[in-house]
Short mmCIF file of C-alpha atoms in Angstrom, two decimals:
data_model
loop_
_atom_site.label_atom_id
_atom_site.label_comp_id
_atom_site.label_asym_id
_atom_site.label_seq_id
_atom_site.Cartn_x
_atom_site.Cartn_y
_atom_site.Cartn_z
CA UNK T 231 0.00 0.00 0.00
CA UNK T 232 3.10 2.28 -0.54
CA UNK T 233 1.59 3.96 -4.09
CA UNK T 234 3.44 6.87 -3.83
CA UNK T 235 3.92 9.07 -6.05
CA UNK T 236 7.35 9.83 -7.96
CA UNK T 237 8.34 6.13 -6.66
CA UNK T 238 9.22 3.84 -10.12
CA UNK T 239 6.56 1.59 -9.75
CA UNK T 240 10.12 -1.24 -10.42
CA UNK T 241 13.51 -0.51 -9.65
CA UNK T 242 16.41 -2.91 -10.32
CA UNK T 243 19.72 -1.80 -8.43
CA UNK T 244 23.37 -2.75 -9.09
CA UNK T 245 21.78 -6.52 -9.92
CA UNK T 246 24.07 -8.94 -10.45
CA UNK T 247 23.57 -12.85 -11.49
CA UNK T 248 25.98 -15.64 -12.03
CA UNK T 249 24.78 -19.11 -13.71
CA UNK T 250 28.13 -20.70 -12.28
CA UNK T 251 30.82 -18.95 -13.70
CA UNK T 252 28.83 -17.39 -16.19
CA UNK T 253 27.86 -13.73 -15.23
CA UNK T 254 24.73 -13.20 -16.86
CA UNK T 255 24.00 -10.06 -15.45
CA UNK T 256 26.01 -7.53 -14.46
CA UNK T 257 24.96 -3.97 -12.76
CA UNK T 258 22.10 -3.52 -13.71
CA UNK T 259 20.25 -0.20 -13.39
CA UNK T 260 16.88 -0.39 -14.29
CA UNK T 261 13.83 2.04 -13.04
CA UNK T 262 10.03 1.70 -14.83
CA UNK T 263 8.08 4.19 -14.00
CA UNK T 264 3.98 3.87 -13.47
CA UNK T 265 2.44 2.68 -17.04
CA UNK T 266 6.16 2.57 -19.00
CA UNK T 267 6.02 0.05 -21.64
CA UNK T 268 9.55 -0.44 -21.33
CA UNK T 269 11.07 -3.37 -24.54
CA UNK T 270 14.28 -5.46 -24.05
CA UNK T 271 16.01 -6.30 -26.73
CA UNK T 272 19.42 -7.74 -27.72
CA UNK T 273 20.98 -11.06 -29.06
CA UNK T 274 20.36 -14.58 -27.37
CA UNK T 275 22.31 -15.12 -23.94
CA UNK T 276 22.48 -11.10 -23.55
CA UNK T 277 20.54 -11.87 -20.36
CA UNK T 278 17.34 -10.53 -21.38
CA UNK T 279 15.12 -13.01 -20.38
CA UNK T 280 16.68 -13.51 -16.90
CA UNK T 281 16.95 -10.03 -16.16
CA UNK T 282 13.09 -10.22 -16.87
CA UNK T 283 12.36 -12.91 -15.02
CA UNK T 284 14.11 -11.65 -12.13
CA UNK T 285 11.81 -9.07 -11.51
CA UNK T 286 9.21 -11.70 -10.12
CA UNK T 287 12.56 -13.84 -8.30
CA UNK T 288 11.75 -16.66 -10.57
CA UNK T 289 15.12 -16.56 -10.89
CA UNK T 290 17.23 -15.21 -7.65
CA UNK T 291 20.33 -12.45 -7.95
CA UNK T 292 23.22 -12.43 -5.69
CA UNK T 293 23.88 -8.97 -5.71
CA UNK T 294 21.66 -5.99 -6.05
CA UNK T 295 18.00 -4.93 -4.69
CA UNK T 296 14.79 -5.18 -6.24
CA UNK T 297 11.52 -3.22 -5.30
CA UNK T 298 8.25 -3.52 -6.18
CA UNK T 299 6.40 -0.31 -5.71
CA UNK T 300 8.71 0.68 -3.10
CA UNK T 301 8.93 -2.68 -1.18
CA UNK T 302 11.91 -5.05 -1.86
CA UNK T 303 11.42 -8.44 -3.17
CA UNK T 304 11.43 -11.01 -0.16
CA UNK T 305 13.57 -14.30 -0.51
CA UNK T 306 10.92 -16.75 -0.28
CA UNK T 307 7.85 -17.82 1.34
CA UNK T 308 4.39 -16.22 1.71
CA UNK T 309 5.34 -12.67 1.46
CA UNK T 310 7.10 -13.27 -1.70
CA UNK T 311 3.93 -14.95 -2.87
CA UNK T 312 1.66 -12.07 -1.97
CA UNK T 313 4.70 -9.56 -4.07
CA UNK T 314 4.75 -12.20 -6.93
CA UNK T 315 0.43 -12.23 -7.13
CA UNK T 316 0.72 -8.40 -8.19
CA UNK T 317 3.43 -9.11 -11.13
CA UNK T 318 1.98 -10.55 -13.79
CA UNK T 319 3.94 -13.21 -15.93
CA UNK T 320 3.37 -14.17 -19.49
CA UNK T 321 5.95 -17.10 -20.66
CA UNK T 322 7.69 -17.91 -24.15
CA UNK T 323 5.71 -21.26 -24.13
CA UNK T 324 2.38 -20.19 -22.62
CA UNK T 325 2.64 -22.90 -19.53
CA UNK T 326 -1.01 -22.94 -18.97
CA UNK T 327 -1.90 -25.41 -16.56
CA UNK T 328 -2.61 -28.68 -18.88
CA UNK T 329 -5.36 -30.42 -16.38
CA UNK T 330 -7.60 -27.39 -16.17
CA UNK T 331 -9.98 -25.52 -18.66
CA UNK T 332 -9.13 -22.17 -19.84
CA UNK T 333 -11.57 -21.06 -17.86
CA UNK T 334 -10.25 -22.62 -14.65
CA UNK T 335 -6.81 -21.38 -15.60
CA UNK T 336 -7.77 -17.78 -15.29
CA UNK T 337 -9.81 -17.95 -12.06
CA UNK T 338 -7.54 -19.88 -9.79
CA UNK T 339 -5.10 -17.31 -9.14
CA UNK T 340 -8.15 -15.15 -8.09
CA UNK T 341 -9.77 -18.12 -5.75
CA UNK T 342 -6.56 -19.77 -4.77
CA UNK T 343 -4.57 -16.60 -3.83
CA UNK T 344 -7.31 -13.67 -3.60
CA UNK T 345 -9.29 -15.86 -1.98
CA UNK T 346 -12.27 -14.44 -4.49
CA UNK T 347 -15.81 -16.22 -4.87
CA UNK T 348 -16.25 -19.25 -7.61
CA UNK T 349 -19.00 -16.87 -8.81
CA UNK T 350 -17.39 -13.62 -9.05
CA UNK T 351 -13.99 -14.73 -10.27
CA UNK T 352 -15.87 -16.82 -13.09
CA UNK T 353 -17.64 -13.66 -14.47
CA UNK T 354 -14.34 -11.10 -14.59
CA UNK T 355 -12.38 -14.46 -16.12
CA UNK T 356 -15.23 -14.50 -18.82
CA UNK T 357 -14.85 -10.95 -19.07
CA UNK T 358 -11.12 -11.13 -19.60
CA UNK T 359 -11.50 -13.62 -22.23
CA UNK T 360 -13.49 -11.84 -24.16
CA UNK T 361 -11.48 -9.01 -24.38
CA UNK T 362 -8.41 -11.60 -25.24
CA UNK T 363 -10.94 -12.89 -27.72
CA UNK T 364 -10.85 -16.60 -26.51
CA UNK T 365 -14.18 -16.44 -25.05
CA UNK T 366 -15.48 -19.25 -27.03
CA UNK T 367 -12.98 -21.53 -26.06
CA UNK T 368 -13.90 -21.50 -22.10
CA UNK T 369 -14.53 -24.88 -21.39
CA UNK T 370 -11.84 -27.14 -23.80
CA UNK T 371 -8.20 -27.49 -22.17
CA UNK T 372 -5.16 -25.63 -23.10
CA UNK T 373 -3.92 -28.64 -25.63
CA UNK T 374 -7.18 -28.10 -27.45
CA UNK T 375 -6.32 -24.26 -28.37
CA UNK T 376 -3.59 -22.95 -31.29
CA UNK T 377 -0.33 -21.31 -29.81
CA UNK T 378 -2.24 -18.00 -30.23
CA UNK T 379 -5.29 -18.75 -28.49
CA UNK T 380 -3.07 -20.58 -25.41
CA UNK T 381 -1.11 -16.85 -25.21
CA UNK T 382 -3.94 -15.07 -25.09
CA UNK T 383 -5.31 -17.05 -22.14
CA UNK T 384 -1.94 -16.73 -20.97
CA UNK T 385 -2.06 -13.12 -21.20
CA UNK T 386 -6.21 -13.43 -19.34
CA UNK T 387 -4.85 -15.11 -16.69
CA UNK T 388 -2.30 -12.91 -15.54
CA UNK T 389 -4.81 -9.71 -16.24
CA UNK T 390 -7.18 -11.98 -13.40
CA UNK T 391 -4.68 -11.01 -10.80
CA UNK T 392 -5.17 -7.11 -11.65
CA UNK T 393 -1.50 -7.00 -11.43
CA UNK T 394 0.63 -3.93 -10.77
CA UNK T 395 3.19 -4.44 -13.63
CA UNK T 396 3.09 -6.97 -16.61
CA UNK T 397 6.39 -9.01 -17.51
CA UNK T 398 6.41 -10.70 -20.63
CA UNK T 399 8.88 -13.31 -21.67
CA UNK T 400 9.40 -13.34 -25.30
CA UNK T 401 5.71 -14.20 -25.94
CA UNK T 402 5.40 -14.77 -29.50
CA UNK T 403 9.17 -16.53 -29.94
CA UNK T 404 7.16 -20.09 -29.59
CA UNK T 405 4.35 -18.98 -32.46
CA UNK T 406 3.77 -19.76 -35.79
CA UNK T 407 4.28 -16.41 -37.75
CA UNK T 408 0.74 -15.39 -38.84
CA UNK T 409 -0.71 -15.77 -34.63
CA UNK T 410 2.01 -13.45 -33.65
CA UNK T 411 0.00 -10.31 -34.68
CA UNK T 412 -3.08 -11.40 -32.37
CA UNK T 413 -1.04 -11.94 -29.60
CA UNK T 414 0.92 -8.11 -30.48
CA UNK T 415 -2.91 -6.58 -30.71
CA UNK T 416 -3.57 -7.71 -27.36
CA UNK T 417 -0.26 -6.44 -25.75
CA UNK T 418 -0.60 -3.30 -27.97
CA UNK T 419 -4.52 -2.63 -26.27
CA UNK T 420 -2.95 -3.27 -23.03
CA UNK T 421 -0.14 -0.63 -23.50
CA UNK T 422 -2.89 1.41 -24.71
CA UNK T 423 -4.66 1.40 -21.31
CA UNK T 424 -1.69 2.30 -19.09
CA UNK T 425 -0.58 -1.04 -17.86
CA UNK T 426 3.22 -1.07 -16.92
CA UNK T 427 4.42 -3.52 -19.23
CA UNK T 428 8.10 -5.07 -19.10
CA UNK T 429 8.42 -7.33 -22.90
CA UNK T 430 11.54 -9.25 -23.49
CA UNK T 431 10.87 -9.33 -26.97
CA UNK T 432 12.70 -9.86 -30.78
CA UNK T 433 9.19 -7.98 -32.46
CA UNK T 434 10.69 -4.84 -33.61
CA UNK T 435 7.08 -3.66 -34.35
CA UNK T 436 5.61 -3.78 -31.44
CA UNK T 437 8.48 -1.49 -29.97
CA UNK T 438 8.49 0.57 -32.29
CA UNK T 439 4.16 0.97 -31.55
CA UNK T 440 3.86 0.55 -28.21
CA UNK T 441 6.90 1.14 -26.58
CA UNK T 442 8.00 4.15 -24.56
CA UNK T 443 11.42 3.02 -24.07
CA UNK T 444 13.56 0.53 -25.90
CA UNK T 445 16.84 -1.16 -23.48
CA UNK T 446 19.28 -2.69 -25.38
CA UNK T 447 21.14 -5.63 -23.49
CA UNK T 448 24.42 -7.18 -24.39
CA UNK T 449 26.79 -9.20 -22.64
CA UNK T 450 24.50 -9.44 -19.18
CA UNK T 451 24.71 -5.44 -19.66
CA UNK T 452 22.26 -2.35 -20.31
CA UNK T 453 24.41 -1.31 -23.58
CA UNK T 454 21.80 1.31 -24.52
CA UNK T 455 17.96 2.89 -23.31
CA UNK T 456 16.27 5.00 -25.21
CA UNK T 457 13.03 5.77 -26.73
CA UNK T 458 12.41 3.66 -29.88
CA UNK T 459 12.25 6.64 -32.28
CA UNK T 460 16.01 7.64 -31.33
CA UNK T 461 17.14 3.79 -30.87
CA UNK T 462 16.15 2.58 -34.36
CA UNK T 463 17.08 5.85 -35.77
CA UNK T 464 20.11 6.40 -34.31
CA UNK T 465 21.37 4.13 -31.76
CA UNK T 466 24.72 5.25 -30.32
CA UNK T 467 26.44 2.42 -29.25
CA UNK T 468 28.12 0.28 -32.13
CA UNK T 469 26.91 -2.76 -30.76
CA UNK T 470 23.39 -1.90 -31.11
CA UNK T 471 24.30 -0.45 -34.42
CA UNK T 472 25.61 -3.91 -35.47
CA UNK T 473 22.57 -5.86 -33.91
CA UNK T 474 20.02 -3.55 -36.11
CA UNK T 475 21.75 -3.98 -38.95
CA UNK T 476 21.54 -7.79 -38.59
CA UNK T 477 18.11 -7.58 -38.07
CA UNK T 478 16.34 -5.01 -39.51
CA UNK T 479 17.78 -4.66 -43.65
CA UNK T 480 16.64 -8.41 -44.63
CA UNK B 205 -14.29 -80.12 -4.36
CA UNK B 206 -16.04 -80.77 -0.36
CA UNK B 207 -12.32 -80.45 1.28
CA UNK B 208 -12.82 -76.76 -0.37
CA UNK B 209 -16.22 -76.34 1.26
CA UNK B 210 -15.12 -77.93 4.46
CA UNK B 211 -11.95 -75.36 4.71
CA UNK B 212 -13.89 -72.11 3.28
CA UNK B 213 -14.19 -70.08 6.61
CA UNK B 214 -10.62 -70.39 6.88
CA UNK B 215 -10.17 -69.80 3.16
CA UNK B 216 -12.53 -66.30 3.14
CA UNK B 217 -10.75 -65.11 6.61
CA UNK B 218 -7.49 -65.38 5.22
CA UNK B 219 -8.84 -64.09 1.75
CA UNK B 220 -10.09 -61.27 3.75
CA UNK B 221 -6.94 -60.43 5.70
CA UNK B 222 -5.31 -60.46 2.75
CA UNK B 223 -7.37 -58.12 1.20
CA UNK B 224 -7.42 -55.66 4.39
CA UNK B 225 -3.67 -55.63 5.03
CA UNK B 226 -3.10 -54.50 1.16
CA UNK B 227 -5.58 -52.08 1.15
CA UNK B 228 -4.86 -50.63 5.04
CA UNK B 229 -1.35 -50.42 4.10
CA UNK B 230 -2.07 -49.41 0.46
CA UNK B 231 -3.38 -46.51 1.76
CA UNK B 232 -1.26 -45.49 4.74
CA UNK B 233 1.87 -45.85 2.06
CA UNK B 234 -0.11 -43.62 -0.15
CA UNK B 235 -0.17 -41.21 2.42
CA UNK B 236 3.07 -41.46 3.61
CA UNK B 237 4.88 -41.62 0.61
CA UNK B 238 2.93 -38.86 -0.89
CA UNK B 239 4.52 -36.57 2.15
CA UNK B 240 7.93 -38.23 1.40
CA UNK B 241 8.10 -36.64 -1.98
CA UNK B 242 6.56 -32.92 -1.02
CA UNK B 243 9.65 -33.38 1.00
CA UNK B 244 11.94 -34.60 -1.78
CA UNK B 245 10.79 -31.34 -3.60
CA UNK B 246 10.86 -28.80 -0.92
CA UNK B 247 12.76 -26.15 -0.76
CA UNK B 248 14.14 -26.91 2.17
CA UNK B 249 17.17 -28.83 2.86
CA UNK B 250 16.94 -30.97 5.59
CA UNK B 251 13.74 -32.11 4.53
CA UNK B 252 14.83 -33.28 1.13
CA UNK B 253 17.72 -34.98 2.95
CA UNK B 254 15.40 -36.70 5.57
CA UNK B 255 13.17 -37.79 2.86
CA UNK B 256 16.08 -39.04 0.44
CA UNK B 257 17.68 -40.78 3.84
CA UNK B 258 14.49 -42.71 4.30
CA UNK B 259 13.48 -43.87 0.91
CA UNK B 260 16.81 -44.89 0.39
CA UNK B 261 16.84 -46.73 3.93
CA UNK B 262 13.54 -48.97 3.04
CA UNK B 263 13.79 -49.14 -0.49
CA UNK B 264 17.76 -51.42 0.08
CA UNK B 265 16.17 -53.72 2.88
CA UNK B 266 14.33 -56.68 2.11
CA UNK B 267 10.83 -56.44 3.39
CA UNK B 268 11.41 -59.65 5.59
CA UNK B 269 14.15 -57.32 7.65
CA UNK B 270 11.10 -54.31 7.81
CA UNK B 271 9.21 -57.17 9.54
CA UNK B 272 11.25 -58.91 12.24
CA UNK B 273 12.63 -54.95 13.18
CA UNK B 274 8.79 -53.97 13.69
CA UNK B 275 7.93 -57.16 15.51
CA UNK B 276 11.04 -57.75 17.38
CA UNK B 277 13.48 -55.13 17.11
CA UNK B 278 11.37 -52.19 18.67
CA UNK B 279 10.98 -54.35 21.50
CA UNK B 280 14.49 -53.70 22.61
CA UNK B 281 13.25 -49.85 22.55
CA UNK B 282 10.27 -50.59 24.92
CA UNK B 283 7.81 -50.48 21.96
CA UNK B 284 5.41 -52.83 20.53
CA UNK B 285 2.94 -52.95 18.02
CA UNK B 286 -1.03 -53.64 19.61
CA UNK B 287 -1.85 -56.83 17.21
CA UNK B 288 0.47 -58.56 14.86
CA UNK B 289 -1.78 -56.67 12.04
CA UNK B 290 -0.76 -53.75 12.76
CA UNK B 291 2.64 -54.40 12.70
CA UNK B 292 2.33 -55.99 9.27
CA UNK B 293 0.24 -53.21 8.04
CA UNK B 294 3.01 -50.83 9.60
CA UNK B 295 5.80 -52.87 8.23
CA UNK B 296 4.70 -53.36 4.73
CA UNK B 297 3.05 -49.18 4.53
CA UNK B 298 6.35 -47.72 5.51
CA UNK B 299 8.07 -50.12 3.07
CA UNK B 300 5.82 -49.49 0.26
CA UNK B 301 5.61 -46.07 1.20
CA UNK B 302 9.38 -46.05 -0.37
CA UNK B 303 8.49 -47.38 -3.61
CA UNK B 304 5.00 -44.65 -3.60
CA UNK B 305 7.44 -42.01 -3.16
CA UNK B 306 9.77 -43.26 -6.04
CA UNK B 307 6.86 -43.43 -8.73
CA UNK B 308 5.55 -39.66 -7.69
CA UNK B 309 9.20 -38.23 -7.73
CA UNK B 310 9.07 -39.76 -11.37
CA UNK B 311 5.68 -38.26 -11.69
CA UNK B 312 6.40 -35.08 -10.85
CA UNK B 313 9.67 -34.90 -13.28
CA UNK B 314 7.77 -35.57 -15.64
CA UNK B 315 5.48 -32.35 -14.87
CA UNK B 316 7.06 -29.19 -17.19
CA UNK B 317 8.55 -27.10 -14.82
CA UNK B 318 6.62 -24.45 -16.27
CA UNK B 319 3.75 -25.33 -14.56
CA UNK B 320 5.28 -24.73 -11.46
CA UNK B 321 6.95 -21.16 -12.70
CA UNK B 322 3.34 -20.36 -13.88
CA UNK B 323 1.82 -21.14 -10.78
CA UNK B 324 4.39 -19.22 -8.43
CA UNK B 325 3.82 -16.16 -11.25
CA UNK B 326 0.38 -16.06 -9.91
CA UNK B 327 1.44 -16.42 -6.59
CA UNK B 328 0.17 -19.51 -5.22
CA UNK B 329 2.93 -20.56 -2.51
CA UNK B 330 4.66 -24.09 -2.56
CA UNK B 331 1.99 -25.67 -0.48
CA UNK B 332 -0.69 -24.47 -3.25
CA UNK B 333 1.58 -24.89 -6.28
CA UNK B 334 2.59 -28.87 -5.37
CA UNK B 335 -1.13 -29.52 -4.47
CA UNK B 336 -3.00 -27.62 -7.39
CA UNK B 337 -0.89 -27.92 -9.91
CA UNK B 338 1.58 -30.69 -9.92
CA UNK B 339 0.94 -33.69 -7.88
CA UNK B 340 -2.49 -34.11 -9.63
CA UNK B 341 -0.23 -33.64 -13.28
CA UNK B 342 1.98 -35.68 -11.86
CA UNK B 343 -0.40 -38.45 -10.57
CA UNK B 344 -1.69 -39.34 -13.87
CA UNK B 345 1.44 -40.30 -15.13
CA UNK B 346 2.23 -42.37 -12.04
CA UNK B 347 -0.67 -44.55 -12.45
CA UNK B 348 1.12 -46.99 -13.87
CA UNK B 349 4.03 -47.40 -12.10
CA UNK B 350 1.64 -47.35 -8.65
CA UNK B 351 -0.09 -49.73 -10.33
CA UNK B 352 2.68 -51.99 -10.02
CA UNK B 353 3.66 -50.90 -6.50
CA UNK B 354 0.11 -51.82 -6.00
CA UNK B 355 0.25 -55.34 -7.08
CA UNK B 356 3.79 -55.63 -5.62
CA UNK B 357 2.32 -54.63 -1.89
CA UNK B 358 -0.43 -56.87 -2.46
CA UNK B 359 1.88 -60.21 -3.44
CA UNK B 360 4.62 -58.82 -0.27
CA UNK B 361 1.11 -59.21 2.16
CA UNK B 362 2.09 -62.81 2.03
CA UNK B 363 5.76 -62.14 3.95
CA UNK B 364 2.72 -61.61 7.06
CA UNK B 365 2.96 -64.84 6.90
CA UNK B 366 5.96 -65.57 8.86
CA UNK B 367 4.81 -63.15 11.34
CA UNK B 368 1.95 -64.78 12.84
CA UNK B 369 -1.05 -63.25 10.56
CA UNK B 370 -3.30 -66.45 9.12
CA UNK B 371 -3.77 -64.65 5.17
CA UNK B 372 -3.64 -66.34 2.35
CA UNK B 373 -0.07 -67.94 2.47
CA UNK B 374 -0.26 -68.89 6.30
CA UNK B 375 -3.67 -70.92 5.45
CA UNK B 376 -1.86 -72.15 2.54
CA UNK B 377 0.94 -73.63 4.71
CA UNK B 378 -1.64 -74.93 6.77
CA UNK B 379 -3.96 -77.07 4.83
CA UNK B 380 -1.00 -78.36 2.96
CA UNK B 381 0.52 -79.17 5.98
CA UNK B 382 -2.99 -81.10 6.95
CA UNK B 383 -4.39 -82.27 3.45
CA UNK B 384 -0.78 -83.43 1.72
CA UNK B 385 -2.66 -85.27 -0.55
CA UNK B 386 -5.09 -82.29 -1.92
CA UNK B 387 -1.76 -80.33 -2.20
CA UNK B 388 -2.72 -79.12 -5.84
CA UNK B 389 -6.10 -78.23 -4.98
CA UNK B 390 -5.05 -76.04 -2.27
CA UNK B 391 -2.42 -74.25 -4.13
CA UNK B 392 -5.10 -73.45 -7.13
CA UNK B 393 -7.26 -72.29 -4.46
CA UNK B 394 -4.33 -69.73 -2.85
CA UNK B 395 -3.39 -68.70 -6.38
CA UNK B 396 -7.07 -67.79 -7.58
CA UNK B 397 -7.60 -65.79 -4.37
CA UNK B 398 -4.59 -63.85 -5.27
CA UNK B 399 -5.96 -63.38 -8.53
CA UNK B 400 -9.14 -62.32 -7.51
CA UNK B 401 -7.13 -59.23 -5.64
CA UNK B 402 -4.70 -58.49 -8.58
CA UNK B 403 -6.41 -59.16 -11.99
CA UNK B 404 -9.42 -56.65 -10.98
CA UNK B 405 -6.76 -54.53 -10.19
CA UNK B 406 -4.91 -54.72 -13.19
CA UNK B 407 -7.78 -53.81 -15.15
CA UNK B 408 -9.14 -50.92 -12.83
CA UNK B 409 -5.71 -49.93 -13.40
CA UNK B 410 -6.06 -49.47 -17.06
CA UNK B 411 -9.52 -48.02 -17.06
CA UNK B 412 -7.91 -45.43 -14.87
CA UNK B 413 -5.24 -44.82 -17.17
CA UNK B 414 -7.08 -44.42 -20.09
CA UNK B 415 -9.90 -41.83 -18.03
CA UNK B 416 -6.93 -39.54 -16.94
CA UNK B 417 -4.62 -39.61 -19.72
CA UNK B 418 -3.53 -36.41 -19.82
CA UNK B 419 -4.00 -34.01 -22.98
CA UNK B 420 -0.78 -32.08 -24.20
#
């Protein structure tokens, strides 16, 4: 209940992370302010995806702080499962749970966690899936959906949780080309209506729509952060330069 | 076919014993092994340790050992078991127990570990996120294997035998012991009253499998 007011709603401070020897991420300085769409970009193993999924402590640092709205992420137990219900998660390959309808997917974080009425959390879950446009698909079970339809869910059932901040783990890497767009639409409308969004993403589109800030990672570092008008225009660092090139002229 | 019908009370009480220490110790192991592996998972180290130290422990001993340690052994420690049942039940549910716990640590590999990330996302805690989401994953692929844990425990009731409890095997011993010459008769007998337990559950055990197979 700390919503005050300058505060970055997420602040990542000298965060460091070693996988063994491997130091995958190295002072970071991060700060995302209230409804930022902030995009990370940057070449496999640049440590985008962990520095992302640090920000929940699915994955723990060794060095550094992390705060959530002004409170700092616990190690473990029930407080960091109350800190973890407001960050929502979207994954590369959807992990909706396999033995449950779509429908139950979205409304047990509500009943399990919020402790919210069968009733109640059934209506706002139908609402959310409408507005993902899976609505139809309420009753069948995750396997039964296309890639796009599972992220969509995905993306419904971490909207259930009315979470402070969104994270989102490269979520169209794992989708045949022509369901990424559906997918982007719904991130896009979400950006639209002020949610703080964190993507880990390779769609150069979408950050170039609906970003307000583009962070370049290489190497476990922040190389560059910008907004994506000046970082696809005219990136300063030659390693972004280089990673542009490679991507964007084919 | 009347030395049957003259022996059948003892034949349906043994039957019967049979059929209570399997499923009394079926279902203590169940629950015993089941909190064996949310230890083996935890995040906490000593528990995992504990819980490795005792599957390992029963697993490695022959279940003949588990028995003359409950019936005898504790005795030296001031403690007894109230009827030789319970003792078998005891020894044969902490031994199975073992082999539970072995099948639902398989189990639960086999559950993606995104399930679990997506479930501690939402913030369900480790209590919510092993009982929600992946033990019942992770039980439908262990039907099976408990399956044959199952029919294992219920073949081991006959080590009860040795111990003083008249099932199946102990009325075996003893009408062959009175009757030598109906010694086939009595064996067929023994054998189709083991059937009777396992073959059902062979089948329920593949009717199960088939109702939970799990879509992916």
């Amino acid at each position: 209940m700390t919503s005050s007011n300058g505060e970055p709603l997420v602040r990542l401070s000298g965060v460091n992370k070693w996988f063994g020897e491997l130091h995958v991420l190295q002072d970071i300085d991060l700060q995302i302010a209230r409804g930022e769409v902030v995009v990370v970009i940057g070449p496999s193993g640049s440590g985008k995806s962990t520095l992302c999924r640090t920000i929940n402590r699915l994955e723990s640092i060794e060095k550094g702080e992390i705060a959530i709205d002004g409170v700092k992420l616990p190690d473990e137990g029930k407080q960091l499962a109350r800190l973890r219900s407001d960050v929502g998660m979207v994954f590369q390959s959807f992990n909706l749970f396999a033995h449950k309808t779509i429908l139950q997917n979205v409304t047990l974080g509500p009943i399990k966690v919020r402790g919210t009425s069968k009733a109640d959390a059934e209506k706002r879950a139908r609402e959310l899936l409408e507005r993902v446009g899976v609505s139809a698909q309420a009753d069948k079970y995750p396997a039964q959906l296309s890639g796009g339809q599972q992220q969509r869910v995905a993306i419904a059932r971490a909207l259930a949780m009315d979470p402070k901040v969104m994270l989102f783990d490269e979520p169209t890497s794992a989708l045949d080309p022509e369901m990424i767009n559906e997918v982007l639409e719904v991130m896009i409308g979400l950006a639209r209506d002020g949610m703080t969004m964190v993507v880990v993403t390779h769609e150069m589109g979408f950050a170039r729509r609906a970003a307000n800030r583009v962070v370049f990672m290489d190497g476990g570092r922040i190389v560059e952060s910008a907004d994506p008008e000046t970082f696809f225009t005219n990136p300063t660092s030659d390693r972004a330069k280089d990673f542009l090139s490679k991507i964007l002229n084919h | 076919m009347s030395f049957l019908a003259d022996n059948f009370p003892l034949l349906r009480d043994a039957f019967l014993t049979t059929l209570s220490l399997a499923v009394v110790s079926g279902i203590c192991a169940l629950v015993i092994g089941t909190l064996l592996t949310a230890m083996r998972v935890s995040p906490v180290a000593p528990l995992r340790g504990a819980a490795t130290f005792y599957v390992e422990i029963f697993r490695n001993t022959p279940l003949t050992v588990v028995f003359f340690f409950l019936a005898f052994g504790i005795v030296e420690i001031d403690l007894q078991f109230p009827t030789r049942f319970i003792t078998a039940v005891a020894a044969l549910a902490l031994y199975t127990a073992a082999f539970v716990s072995e099948a639902l640590r398989s189990g639960i590999n086999s559950v993606p570990p995104g399930q679990a990330e997506a479930a501690r996302a939402l913030g369900l805690d480790f209590r919510q996120t092993l009982g929600t989401i992946v033990l019942p994953q992770a039980f439908r692929t262990v039907v099976p294997p408990l399956g044959n844990v199952w029919i294992a425990l219920a073949k081991n009731t006959s080590i009860a035998a040795g111990f003083a409890v008249t099932e199946l095997t102990a009325a075996l011993q003893r009408l062959t012991n009175e009757n030598a010459n109906q010694l086939l008769l009595v064996f067929l007998a023994i054998v189709v009253a083991y059937l009777v337990i396992t073959l059902p559950s062979a089948w329920l055990i593949g009717v199960i499998e088939r109702r939970t197979a799990i879509l992916r």
